[in-house]
PDB file of C-alpha atoms in Angstrom:
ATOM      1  CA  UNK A   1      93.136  25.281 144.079  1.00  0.00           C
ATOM      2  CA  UNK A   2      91.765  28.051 146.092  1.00  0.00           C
ATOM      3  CA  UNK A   3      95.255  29.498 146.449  1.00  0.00           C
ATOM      4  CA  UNK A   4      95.423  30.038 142.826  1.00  0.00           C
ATOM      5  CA  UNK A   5      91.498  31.132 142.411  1.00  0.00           C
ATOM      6  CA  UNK A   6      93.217  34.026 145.292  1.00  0.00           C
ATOM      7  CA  UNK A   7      95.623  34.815 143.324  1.00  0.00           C
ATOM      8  CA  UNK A   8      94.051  35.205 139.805  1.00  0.00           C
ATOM      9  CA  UNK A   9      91.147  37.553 141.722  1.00  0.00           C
ATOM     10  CA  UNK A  10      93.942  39.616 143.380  1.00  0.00           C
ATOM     11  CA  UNK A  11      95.747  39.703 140.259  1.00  0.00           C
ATOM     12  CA  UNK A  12      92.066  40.590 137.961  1.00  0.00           C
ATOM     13  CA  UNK A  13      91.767  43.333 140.956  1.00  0.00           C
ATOM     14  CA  UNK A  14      95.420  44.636 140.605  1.00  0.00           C
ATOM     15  CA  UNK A  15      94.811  45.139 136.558  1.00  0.00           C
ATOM     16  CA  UNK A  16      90.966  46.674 137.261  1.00  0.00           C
ATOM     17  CA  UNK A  17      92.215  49.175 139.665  1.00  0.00           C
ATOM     18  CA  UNK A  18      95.305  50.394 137.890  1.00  0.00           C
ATOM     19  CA  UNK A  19      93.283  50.436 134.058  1.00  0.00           C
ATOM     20  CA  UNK A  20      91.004  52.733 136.313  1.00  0.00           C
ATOM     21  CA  UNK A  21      93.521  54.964 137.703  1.00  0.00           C
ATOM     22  CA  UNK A  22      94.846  55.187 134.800  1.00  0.00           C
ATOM     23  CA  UNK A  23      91.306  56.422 133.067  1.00  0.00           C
ATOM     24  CA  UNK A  24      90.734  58.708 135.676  1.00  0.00           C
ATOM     25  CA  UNK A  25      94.117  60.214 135.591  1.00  0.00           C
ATOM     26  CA  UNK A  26      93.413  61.055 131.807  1.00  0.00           C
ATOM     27  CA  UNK A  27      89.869  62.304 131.827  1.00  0.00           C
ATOM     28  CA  UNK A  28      89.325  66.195 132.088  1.00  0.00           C
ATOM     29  CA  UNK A  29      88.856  67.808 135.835  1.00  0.00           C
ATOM     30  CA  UNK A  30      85.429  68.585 136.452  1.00  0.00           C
ATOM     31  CA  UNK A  31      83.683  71.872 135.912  1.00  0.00           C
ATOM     32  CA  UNK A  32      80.874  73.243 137.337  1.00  0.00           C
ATOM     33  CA  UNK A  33      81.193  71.887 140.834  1.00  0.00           C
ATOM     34  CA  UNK A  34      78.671  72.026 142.943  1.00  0.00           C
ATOM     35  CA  UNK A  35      78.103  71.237 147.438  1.00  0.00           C
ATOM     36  CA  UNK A  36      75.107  69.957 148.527  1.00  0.00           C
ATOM     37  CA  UNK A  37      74.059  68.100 152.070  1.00  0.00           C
ATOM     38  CA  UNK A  38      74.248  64.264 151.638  1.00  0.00           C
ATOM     39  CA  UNK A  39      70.784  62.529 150.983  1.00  0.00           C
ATOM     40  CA  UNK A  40      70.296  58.730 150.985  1.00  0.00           C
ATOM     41  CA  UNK A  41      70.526  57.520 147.959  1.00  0.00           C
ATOM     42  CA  UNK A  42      74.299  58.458 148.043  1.00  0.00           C
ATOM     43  CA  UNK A  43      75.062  56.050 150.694  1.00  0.00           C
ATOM     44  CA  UNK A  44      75.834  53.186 147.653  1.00  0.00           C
ATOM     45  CA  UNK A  45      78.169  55.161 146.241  1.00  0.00           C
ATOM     46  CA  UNK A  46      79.770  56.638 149.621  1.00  0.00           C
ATOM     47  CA  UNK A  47      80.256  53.154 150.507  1.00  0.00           C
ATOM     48  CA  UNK A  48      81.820  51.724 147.308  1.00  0.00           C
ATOM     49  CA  UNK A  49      84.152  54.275 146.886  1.00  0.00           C
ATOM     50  CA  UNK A  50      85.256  54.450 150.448  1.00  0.00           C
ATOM     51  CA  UNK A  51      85.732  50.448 150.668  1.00  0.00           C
ATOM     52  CA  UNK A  52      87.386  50.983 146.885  1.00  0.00           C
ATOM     53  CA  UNK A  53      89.895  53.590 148.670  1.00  0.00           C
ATOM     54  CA  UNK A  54      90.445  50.969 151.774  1.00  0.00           C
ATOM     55  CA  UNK A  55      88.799  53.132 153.787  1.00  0.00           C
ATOM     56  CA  UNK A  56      86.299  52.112 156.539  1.00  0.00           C
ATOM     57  CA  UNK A  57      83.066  52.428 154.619  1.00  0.00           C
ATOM     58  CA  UNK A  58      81.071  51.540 158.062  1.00  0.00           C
ATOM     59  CA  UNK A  59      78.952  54.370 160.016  1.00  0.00           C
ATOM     60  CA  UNK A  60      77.482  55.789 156.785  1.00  0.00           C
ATOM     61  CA  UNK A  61      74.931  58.363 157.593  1.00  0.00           C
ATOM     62  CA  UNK A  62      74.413  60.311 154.380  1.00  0.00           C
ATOM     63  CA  UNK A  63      72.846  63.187 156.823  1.00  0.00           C
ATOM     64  CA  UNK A  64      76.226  64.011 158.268  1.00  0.00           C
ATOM     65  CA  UNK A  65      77.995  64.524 154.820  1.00  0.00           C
ATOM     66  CA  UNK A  66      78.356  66.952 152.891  1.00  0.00           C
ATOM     67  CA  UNK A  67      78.856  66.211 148.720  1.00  0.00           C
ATOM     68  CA  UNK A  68      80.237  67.710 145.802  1.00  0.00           C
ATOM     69  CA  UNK A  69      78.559  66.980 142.262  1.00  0.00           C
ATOM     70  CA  UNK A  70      79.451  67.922 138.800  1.00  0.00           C
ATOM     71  CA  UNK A  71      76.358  70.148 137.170  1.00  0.00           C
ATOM     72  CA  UNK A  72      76.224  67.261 134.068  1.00  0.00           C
ATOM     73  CA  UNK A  73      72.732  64.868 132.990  1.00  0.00           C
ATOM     74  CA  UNK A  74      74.025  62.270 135.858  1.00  0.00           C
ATOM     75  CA  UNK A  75      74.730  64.347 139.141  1.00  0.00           C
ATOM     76  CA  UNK A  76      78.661  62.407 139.198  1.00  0.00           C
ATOM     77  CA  UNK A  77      79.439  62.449 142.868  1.00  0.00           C
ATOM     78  CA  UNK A  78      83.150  64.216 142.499  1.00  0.00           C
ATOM     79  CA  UNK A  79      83.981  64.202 146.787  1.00  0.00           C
ATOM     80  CA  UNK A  80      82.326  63.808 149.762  1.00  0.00           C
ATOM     81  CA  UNK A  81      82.991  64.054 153.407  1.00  0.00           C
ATOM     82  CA  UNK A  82      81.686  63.439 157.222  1.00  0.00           C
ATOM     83  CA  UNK A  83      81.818  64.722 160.411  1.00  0.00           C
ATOM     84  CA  UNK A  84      80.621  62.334 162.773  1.00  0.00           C
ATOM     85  CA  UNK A  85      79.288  62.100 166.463  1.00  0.00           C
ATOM     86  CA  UNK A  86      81.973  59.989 168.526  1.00  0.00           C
ATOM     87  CA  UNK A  87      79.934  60.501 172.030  1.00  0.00           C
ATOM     88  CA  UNK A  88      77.873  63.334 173.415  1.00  0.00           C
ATOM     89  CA  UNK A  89      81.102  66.145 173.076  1.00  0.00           C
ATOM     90  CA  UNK A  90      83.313  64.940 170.417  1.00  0.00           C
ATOM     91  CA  UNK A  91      83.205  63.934 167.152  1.00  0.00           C
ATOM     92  CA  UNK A  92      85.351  62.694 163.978  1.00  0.00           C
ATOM     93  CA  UNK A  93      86.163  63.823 160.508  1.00  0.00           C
ATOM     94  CA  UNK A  94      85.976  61.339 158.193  1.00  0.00           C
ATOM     95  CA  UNK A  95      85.321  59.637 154.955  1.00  0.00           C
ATOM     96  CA  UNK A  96      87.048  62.648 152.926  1.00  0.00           C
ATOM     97  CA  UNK A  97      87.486  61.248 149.468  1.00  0.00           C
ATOM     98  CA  UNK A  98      87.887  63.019 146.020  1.00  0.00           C
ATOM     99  CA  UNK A  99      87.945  61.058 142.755  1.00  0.00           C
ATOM    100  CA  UNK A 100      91.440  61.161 141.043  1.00  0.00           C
ATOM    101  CA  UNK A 101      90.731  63.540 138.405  1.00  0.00           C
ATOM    102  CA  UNK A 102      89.197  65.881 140.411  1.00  0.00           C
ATOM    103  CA  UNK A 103      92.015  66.208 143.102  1.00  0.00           C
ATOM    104  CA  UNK A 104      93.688  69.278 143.282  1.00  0.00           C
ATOM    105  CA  UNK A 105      91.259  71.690 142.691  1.00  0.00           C
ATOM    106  CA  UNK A 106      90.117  72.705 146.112  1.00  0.00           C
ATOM    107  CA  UNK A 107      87.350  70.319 146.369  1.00  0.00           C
ATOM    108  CA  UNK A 108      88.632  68.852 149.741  1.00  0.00           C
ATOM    109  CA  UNK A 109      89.094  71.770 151.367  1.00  0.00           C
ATOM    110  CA  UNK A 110      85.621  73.427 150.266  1.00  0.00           C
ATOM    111  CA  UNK A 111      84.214  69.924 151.493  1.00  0.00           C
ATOM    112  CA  UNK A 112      86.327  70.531 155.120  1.00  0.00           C
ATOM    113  CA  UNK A 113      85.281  74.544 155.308  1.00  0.00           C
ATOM    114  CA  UNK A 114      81.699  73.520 154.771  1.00  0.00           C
ATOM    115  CA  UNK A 115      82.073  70.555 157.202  1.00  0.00           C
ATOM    116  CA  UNK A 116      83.276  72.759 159.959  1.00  0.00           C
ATOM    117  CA  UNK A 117      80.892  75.802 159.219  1.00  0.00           C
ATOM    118  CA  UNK A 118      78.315  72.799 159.948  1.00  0.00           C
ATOM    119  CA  UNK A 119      79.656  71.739 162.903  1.00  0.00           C
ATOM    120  CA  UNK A 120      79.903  75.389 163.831  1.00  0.00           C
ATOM    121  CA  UNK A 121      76.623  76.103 163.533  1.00  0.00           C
ATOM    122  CA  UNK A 122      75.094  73.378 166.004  1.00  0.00           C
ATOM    123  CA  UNK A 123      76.962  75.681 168.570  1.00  0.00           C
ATOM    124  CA  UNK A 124      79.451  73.051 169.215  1.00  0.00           C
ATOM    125  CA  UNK A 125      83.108  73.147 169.824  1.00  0.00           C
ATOM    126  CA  UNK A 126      85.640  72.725 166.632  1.00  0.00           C
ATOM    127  CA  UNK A 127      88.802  71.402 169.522  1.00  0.00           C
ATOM    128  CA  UNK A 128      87.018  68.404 169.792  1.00  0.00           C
ATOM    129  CA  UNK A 129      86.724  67.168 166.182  1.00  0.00           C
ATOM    130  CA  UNK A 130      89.902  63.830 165.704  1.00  0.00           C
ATOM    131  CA  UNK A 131      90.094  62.406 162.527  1.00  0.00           C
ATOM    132  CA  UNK A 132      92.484  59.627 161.093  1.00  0.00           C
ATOM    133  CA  UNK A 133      94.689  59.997 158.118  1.00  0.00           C
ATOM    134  CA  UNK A 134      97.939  58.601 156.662  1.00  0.00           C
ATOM    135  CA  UNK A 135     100.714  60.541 157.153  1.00  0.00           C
ATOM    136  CA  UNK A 136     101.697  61.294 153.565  1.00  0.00           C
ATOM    137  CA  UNK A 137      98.107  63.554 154.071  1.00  0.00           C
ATOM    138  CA  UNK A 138      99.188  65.681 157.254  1.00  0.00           C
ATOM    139  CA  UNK A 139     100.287  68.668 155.506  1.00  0.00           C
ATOM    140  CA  UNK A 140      96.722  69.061 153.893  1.00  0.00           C
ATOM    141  CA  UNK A 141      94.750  68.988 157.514  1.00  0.00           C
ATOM    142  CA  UNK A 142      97.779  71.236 158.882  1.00  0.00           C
ATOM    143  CA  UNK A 143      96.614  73.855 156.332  1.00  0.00           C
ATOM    144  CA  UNK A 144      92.901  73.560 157.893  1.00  0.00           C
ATOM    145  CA  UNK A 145      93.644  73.897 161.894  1.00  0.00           C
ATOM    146  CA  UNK A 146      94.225  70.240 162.627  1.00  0.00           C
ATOM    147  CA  UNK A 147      97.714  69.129 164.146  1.00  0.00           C
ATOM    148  CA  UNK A 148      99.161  65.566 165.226  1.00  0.00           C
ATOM    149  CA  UNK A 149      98.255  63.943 168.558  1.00  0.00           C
ATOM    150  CA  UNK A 150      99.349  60.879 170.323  1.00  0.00           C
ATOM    151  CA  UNK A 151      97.891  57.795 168.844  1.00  0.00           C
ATOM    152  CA  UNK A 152      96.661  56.830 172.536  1.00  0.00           C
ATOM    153  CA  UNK A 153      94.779  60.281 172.493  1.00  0.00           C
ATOM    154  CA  UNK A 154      92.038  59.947 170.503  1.00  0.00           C
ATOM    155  CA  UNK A 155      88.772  58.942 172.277  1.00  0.00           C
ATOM    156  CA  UNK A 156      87.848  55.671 173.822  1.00  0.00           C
ATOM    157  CA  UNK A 157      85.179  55.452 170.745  1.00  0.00           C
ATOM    158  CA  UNK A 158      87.911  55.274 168.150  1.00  0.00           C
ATOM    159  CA  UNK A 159      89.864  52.703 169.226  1.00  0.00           C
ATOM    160  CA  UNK A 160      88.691  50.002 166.819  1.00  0.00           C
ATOM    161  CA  UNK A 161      89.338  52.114 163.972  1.00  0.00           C
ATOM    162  CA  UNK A 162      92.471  52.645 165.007  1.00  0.00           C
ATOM    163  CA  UNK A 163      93.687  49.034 165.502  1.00  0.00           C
ATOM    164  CA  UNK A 164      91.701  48.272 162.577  1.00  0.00           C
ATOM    165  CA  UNK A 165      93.761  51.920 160.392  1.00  0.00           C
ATOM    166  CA  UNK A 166      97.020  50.199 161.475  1.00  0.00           C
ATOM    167  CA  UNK A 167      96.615  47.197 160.341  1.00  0.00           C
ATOM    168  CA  UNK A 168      95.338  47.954 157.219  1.00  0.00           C
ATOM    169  CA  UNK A 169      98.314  50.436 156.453  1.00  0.00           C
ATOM    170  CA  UNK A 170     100.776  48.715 157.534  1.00  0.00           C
ATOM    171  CA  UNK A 171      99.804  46.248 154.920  1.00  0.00           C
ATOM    172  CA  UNK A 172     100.335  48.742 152.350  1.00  0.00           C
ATOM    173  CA  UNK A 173     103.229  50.205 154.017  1.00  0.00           C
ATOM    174  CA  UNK A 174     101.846  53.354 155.238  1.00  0.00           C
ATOM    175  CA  UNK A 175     101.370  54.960 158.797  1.00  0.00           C
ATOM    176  CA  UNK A 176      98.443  56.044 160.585  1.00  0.00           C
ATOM    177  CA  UNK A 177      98.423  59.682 162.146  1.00  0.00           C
ATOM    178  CA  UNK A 178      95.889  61.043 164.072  1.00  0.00           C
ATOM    179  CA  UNK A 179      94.954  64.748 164.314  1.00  0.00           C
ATOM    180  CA  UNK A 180      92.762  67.168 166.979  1.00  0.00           C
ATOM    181  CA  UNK A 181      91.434  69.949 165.402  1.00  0.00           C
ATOM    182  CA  UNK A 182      93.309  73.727 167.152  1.00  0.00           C
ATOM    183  CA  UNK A 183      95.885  71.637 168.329  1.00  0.00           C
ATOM    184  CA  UNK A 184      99.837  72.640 167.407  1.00  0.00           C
ATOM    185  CA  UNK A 185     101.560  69.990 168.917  1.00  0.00           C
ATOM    186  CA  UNK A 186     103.575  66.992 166.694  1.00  0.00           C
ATOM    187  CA  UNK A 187     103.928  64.123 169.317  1.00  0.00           C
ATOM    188  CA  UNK A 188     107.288  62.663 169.510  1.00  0.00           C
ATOM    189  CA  UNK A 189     107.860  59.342 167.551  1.00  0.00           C
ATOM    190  CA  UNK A 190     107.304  57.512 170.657  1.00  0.00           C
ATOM    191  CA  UNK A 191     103.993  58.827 171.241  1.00  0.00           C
ATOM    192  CA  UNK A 192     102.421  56.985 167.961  1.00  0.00           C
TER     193      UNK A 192
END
């Protein structure tokens, strides 16, 4: 019995996410796009969206993101990123999400430049930034400085997410990368 309650909920889930896509692929790209510093009361919607996406919607601290809006009556939340403190010299990118229709039209890379310039402007160093991606998304973070390192480089603080990023994608048949920000290198297949 709870086998089949499983499987009707995955199935209800499978048709609820794809009738979304599907809406969202069909609605107009946003205009009027605006960037402002994260505030609390996005953290609901950070989260939802992130878990929605499969991606780890834990260490939400709407003070380290940065958000883009559409200029309409409701404020829609369109993208938002993170660059968060790892320890006392390093930190990760992460959380980089923009809704379906509004992909493609520089809104993740505005949302990384104005990430960085952040980052830049405590004084600290960009070389340390790491962030976790699939691989189908390397090409994008190659445009912005980043470049593949050894899955057994990133820092000590990461390793849950990564054990946690490899499970999760190997269940949908994907493959973790991980990235250094100023670094040129690819590791060799048997470094990941």
């Amino acid at each position: 019995m709870l086998l089949t309650r499983q499987r009707r909920v995955a199935t209800w889930s499978a048709a609820l996410g794809a009738l979304w896509t599907t809406a969202v692929a069909l609605a107009p790209p946003p205009t009027g796009v605006t960037y402002r510093r994260g505030v609390a009361g996005d953290a609901p919607t950070i989260r939802w969206r992130l878990a929605r996406e499969l991606m780890n919607p834990l260490g939400i601290d709407p003070d380290n993101f940065e958000v883009a809006t559409t200029a309409n009556a409701q404020e829609d939340i369109v993208g938002f990123g993170q660059i968060r403190d790892l320890d006392a010299t390093r930190a990760e990118l992460a959380s980089l999400y923009v809704a379906p229709a509004a992909r493609g039209a520089g809104i993740a890379s505005t949302l990384v430049e104005r990430l960085l310039r952040r980052y830049d402007d405590g004084g600290r160093d960009r070389a340390a930034i790491f962030l976790l991606t699939l691989q189908d998304t390397v090409p994008f973070y190659d445009r912005l400085g980043f470049g593949e390192v050894a899955l057994g480089d990133v820092p000590e603080s990461m390793a849950f997410e990564v054990l946690a990023g490899r499970a999760v994608t190997s269940l949908i048949g994907k493959r973790l990368t991980c990235m250094q920000y100023g670094v040129s290198r690819s590791p060799s297949s048997s470094d990941r």
